[in-house]
PDB file of C-alpha atoms in Angstrom:
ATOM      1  CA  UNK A   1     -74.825-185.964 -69.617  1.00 42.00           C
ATOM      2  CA  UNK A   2     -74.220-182.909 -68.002  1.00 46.00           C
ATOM      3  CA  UNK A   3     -71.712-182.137 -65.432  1.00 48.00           C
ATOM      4  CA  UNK A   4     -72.714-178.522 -64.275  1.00 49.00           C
ATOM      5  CA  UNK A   5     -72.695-178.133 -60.957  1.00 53.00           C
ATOM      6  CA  UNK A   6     -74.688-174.718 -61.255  1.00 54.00           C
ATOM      7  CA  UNK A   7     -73.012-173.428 -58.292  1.00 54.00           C
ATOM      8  CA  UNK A   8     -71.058-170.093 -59.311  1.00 60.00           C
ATOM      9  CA  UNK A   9     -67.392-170.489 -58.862  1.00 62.00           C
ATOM     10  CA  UNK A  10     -65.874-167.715 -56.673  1.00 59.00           C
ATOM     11  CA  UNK A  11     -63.100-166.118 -56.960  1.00 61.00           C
ATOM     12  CA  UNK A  12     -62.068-166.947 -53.331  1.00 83.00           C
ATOM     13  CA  UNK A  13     -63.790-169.241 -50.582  1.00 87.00           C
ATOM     14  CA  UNK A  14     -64.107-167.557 -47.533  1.00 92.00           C
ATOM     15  CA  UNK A  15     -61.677-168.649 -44.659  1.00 94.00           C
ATOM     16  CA  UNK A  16     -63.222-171.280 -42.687  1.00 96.00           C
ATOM     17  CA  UNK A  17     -60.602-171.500 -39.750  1.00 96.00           C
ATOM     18  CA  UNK A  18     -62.438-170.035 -37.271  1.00 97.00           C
ATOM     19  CA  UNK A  19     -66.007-171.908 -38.768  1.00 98.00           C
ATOM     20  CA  UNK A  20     -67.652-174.686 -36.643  1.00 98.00           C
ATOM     21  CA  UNK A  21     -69.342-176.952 -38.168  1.00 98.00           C
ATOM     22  CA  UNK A  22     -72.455-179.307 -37.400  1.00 98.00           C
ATOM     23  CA  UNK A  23     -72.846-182.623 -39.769  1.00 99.00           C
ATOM     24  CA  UNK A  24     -76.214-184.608 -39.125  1.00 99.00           C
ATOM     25  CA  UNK A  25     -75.947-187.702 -41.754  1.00 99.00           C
ATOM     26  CA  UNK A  26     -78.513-190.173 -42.044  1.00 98.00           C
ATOM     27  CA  UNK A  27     -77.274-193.459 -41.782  1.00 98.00           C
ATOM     28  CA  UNK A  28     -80.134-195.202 -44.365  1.00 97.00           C
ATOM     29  CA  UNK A  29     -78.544-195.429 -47.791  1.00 97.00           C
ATOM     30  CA  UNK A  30     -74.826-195.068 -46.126  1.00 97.00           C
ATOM     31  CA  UNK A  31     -73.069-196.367 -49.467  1.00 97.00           C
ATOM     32  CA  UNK A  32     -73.828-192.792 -50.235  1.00 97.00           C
ATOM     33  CA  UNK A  33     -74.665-190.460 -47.628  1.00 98.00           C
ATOM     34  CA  UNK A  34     -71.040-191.860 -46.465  1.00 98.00           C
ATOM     35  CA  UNK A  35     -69.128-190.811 -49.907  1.00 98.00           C
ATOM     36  CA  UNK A  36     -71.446-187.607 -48.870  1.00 98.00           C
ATOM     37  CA  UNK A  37     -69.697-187.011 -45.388  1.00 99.00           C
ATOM     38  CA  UNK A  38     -66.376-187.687 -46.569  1.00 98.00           C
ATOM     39  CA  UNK A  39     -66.869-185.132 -49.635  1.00 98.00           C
ATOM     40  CA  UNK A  40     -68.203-182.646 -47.601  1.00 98.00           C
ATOM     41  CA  UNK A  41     -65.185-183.033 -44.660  1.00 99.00           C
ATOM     42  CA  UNK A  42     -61.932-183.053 -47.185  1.00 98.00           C
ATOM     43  CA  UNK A  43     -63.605-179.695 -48.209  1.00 98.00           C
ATOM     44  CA  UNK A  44     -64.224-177.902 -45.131  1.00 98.00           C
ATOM     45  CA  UNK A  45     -60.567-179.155 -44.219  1.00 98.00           C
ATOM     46  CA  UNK A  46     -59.467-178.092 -47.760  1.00 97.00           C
ATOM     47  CA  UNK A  47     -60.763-174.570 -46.745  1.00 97.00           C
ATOM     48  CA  UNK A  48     -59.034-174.177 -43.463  1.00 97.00           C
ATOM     49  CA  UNK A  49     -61.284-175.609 -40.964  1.00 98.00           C
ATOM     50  CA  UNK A  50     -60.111-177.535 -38.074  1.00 98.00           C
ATOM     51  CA  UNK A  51     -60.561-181.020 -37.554  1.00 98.00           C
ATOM     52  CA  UNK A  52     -61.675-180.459 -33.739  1.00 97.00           C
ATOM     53  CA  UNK A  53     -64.222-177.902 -35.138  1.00 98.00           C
ATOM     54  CA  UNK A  54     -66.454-180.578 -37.101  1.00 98.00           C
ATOM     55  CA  UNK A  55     -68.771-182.493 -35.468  1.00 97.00           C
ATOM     56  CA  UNK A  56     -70.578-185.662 -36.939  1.00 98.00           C
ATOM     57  CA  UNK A  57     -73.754-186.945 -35.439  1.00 98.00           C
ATOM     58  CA  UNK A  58     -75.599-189.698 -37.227  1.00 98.00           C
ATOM     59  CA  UNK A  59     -78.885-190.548 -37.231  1.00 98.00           C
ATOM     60  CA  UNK A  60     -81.126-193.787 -38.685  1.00 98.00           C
ATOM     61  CA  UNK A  61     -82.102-192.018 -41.857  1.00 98.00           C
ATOM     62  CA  UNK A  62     -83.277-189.185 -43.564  1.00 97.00           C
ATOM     63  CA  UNK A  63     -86.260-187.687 -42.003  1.00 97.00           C
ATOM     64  CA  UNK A  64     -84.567-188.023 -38.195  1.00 98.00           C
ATOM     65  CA  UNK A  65     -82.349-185.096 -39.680  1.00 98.00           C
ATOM     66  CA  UNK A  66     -84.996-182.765 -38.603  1.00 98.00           C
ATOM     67  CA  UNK A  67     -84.245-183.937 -34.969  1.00 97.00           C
ATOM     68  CA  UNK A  68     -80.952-184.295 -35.275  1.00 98.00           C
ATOM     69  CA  UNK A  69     -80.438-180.583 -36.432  1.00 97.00           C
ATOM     70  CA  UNK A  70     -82.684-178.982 -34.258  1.00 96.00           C
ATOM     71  CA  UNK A  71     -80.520-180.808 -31.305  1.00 96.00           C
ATOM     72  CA  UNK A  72     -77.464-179.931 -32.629  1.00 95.00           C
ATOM     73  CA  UNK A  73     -78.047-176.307 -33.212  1.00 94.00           C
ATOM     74  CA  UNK A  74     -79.674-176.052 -29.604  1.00 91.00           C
ATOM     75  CA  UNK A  75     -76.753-178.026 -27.554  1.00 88.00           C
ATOM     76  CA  UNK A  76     -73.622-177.490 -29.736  1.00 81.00           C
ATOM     77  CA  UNK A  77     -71.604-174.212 -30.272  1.00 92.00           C
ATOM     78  CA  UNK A  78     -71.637-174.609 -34.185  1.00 97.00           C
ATOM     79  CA  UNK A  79     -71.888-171.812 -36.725  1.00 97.00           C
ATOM     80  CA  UNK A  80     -74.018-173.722 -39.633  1.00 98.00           C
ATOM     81  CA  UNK A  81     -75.056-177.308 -40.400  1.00 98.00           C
ATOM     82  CA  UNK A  82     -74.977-179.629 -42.935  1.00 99.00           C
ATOM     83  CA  UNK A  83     -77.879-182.038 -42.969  1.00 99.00           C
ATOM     84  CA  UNK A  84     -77.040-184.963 -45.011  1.00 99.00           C
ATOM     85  CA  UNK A  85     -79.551-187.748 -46.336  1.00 98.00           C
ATOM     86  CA  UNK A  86     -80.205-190.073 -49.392  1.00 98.00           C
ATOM     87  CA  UNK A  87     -83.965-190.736 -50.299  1.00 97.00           C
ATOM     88  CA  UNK A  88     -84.289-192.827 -53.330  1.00 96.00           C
ATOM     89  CA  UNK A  89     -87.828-193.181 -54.588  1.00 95.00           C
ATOM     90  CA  UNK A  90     -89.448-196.625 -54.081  1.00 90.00           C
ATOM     91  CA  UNK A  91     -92.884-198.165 -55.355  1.00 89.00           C
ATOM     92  CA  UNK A  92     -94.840-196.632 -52.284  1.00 89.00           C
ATOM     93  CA  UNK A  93     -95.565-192.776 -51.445  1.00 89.00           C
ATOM     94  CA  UNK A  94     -93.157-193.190 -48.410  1.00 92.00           C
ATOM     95  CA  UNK A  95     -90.644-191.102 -50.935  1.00 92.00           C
ATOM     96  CA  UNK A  96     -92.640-188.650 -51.503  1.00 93.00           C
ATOM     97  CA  UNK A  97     -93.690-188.168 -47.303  1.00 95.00           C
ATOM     98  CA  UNK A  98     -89.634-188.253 -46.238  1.00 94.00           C
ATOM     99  CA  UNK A  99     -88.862-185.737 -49.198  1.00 95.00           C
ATOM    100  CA  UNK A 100     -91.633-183.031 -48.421  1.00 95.00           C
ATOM    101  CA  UNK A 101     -91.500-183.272 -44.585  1.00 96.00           C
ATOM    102  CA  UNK A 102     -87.774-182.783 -43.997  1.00 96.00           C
ATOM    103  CA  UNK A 103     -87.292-180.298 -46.485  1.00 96.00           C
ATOM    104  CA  UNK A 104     -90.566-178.097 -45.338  1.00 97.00           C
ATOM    105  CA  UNK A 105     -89.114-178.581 -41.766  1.00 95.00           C
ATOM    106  CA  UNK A 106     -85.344-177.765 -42.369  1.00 96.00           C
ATOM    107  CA  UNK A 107     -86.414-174.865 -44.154  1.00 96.00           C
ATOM    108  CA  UNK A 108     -88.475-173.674 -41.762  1.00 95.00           C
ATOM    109  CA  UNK A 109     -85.324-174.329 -38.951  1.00 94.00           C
ATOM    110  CA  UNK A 110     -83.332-172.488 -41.538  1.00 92.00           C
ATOM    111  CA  UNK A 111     -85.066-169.313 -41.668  1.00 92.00           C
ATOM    112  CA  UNK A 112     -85.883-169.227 -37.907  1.00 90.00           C
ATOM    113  CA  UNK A 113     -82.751-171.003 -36.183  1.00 78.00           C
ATOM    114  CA  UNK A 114     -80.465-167.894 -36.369  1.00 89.00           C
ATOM    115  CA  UNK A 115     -77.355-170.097 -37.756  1.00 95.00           C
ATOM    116  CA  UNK A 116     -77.433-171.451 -41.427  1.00 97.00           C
ATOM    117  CA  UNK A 117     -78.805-175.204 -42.067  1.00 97.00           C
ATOM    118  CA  UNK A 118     -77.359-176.537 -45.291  1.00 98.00           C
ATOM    119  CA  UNK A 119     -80.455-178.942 -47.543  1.00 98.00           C
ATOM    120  CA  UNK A 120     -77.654-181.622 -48.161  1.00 98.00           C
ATOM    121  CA  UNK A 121     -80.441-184.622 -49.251  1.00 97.00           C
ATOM    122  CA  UNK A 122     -80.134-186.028 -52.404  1.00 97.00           C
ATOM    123  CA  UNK A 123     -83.738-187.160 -53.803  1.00 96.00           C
ATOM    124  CA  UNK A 124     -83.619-189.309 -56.629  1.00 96.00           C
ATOM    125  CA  UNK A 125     -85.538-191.392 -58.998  1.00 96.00           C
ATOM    126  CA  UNK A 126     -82.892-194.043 -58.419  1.00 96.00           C
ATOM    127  CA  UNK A 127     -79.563-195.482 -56.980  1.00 95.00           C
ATOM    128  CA  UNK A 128     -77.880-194.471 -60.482  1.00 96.00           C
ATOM    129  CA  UNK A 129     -79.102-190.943 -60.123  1.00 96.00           C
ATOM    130  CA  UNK A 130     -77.787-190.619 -56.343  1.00 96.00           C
ATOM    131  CA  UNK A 131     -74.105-192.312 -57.566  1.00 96.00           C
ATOM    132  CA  UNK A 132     -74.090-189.730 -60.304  1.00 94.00           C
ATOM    133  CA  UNK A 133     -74.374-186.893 -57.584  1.00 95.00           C
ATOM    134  CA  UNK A 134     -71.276-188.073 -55.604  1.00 93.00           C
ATOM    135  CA  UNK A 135     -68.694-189.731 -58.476  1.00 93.00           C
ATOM    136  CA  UNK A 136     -68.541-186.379 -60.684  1.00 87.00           C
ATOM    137  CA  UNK A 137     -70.633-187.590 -63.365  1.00 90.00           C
ATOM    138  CA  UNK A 138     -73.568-185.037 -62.057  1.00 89.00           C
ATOM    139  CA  UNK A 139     -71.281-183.094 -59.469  1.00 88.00           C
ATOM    140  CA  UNK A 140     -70.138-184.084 -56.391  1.00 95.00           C
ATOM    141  CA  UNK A 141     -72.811-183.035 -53.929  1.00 97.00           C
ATOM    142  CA  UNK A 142     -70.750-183.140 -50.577  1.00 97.00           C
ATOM    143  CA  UNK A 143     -67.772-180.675 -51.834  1.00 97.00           C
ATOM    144  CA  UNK A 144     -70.969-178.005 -52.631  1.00 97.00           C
ATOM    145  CA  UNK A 145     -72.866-178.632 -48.932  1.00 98.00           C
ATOM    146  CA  UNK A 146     -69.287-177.624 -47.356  1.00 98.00           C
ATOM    147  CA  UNK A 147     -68.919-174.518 -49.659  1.00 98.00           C
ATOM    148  CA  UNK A 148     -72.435-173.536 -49.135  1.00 97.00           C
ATOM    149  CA  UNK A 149     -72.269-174.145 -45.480  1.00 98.00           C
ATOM    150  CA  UNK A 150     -68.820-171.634 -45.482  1.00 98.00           C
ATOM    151  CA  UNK A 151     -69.944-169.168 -47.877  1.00 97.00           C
ATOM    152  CA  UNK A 152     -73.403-168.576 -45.972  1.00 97.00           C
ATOM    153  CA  UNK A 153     -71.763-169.141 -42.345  1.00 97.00           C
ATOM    154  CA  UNK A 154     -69.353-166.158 -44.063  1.00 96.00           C
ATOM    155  CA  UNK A 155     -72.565-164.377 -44.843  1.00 95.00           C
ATOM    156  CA  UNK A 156     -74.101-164.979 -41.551  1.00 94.00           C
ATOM    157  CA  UNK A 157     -70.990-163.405 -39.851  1.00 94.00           C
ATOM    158  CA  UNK A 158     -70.730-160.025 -42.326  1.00 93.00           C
ATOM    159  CA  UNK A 159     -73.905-158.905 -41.360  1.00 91.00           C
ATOM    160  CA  UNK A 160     -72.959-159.218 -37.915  1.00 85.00           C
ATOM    161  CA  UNK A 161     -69.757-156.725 -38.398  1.00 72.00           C
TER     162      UNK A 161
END
């Protein structure tokens, strides 16, 4: 099994001291989407940011992120967002529904929000595919939000020099 990440390594991650951060997590499926938050956090912290300067807010499960990150980017002073969820596909369509309307909607917040929403939901076939995606086996999904969220808050900010 493969354990490409297909992320590009850079030579140097972007200083993230000044960065605040937004994390929306869904709390449905929290045995992962919690492995997910604590990935993501030891990163940004591994990077320089400060503890005071990431916010969690959690909400009941994946397709509330849409409400959850439009809120936060309106109210908070935050420079990007993660938007963290779990959808594991079940017997009904319901998988298919939560997949296609949160990521349609925090794509659409992405391109029009003016700060950088990170697609942090895992969609899988099943549990085994989403615990692959957080112990190593298949990456570990959290550490890449955070270095997505700083490399494109980092972006963000250069073409404002």
């Amino acid at each position: 099994m493969s354990t490409h990440t297909f992320l590009k390594e850079s030579t140097t991650t972007p200083d993230a001291s000044n960065m605040r951060f937004g994390l929306v997590v869904a709390e449905w499926n929290s045995h992962i989407t919690d492995v997910l938050l604590d990935q993501a956090v030891c990163a940004l912290l591994s990077a320089g940011a400060k503890k005071e300067n990431i916010i969690i807010k959690r909400v009941p499960g994946s397709f509330e992120l849409i409400f959850g990150c439009s809120e936060l980017a309106r109210y908070k002073s935050v420079d990007g967002i993660i938007a963290i969820g779990s959808v594991i596909r079940g017997d009904t369509p319901h998988f298919d529904y939560i997949c296609n309307g949160v990521t349609q909607e925090l794509a659409r917040q992405n391109s029009t929000g003016g700060i950088p929403i990170i697609y942090g939901l895992l969609t899988t076939e099943n549990e085994h595919q989403a615990i692959e995606r957080i112990d190593g086996t298949v990456g570990r999904k959290g550490e890449e939000f955070a270095m997505t969220a700083i490399k494109m808050i980092d972006f963000s900010w250069s073409l404002k020099k």
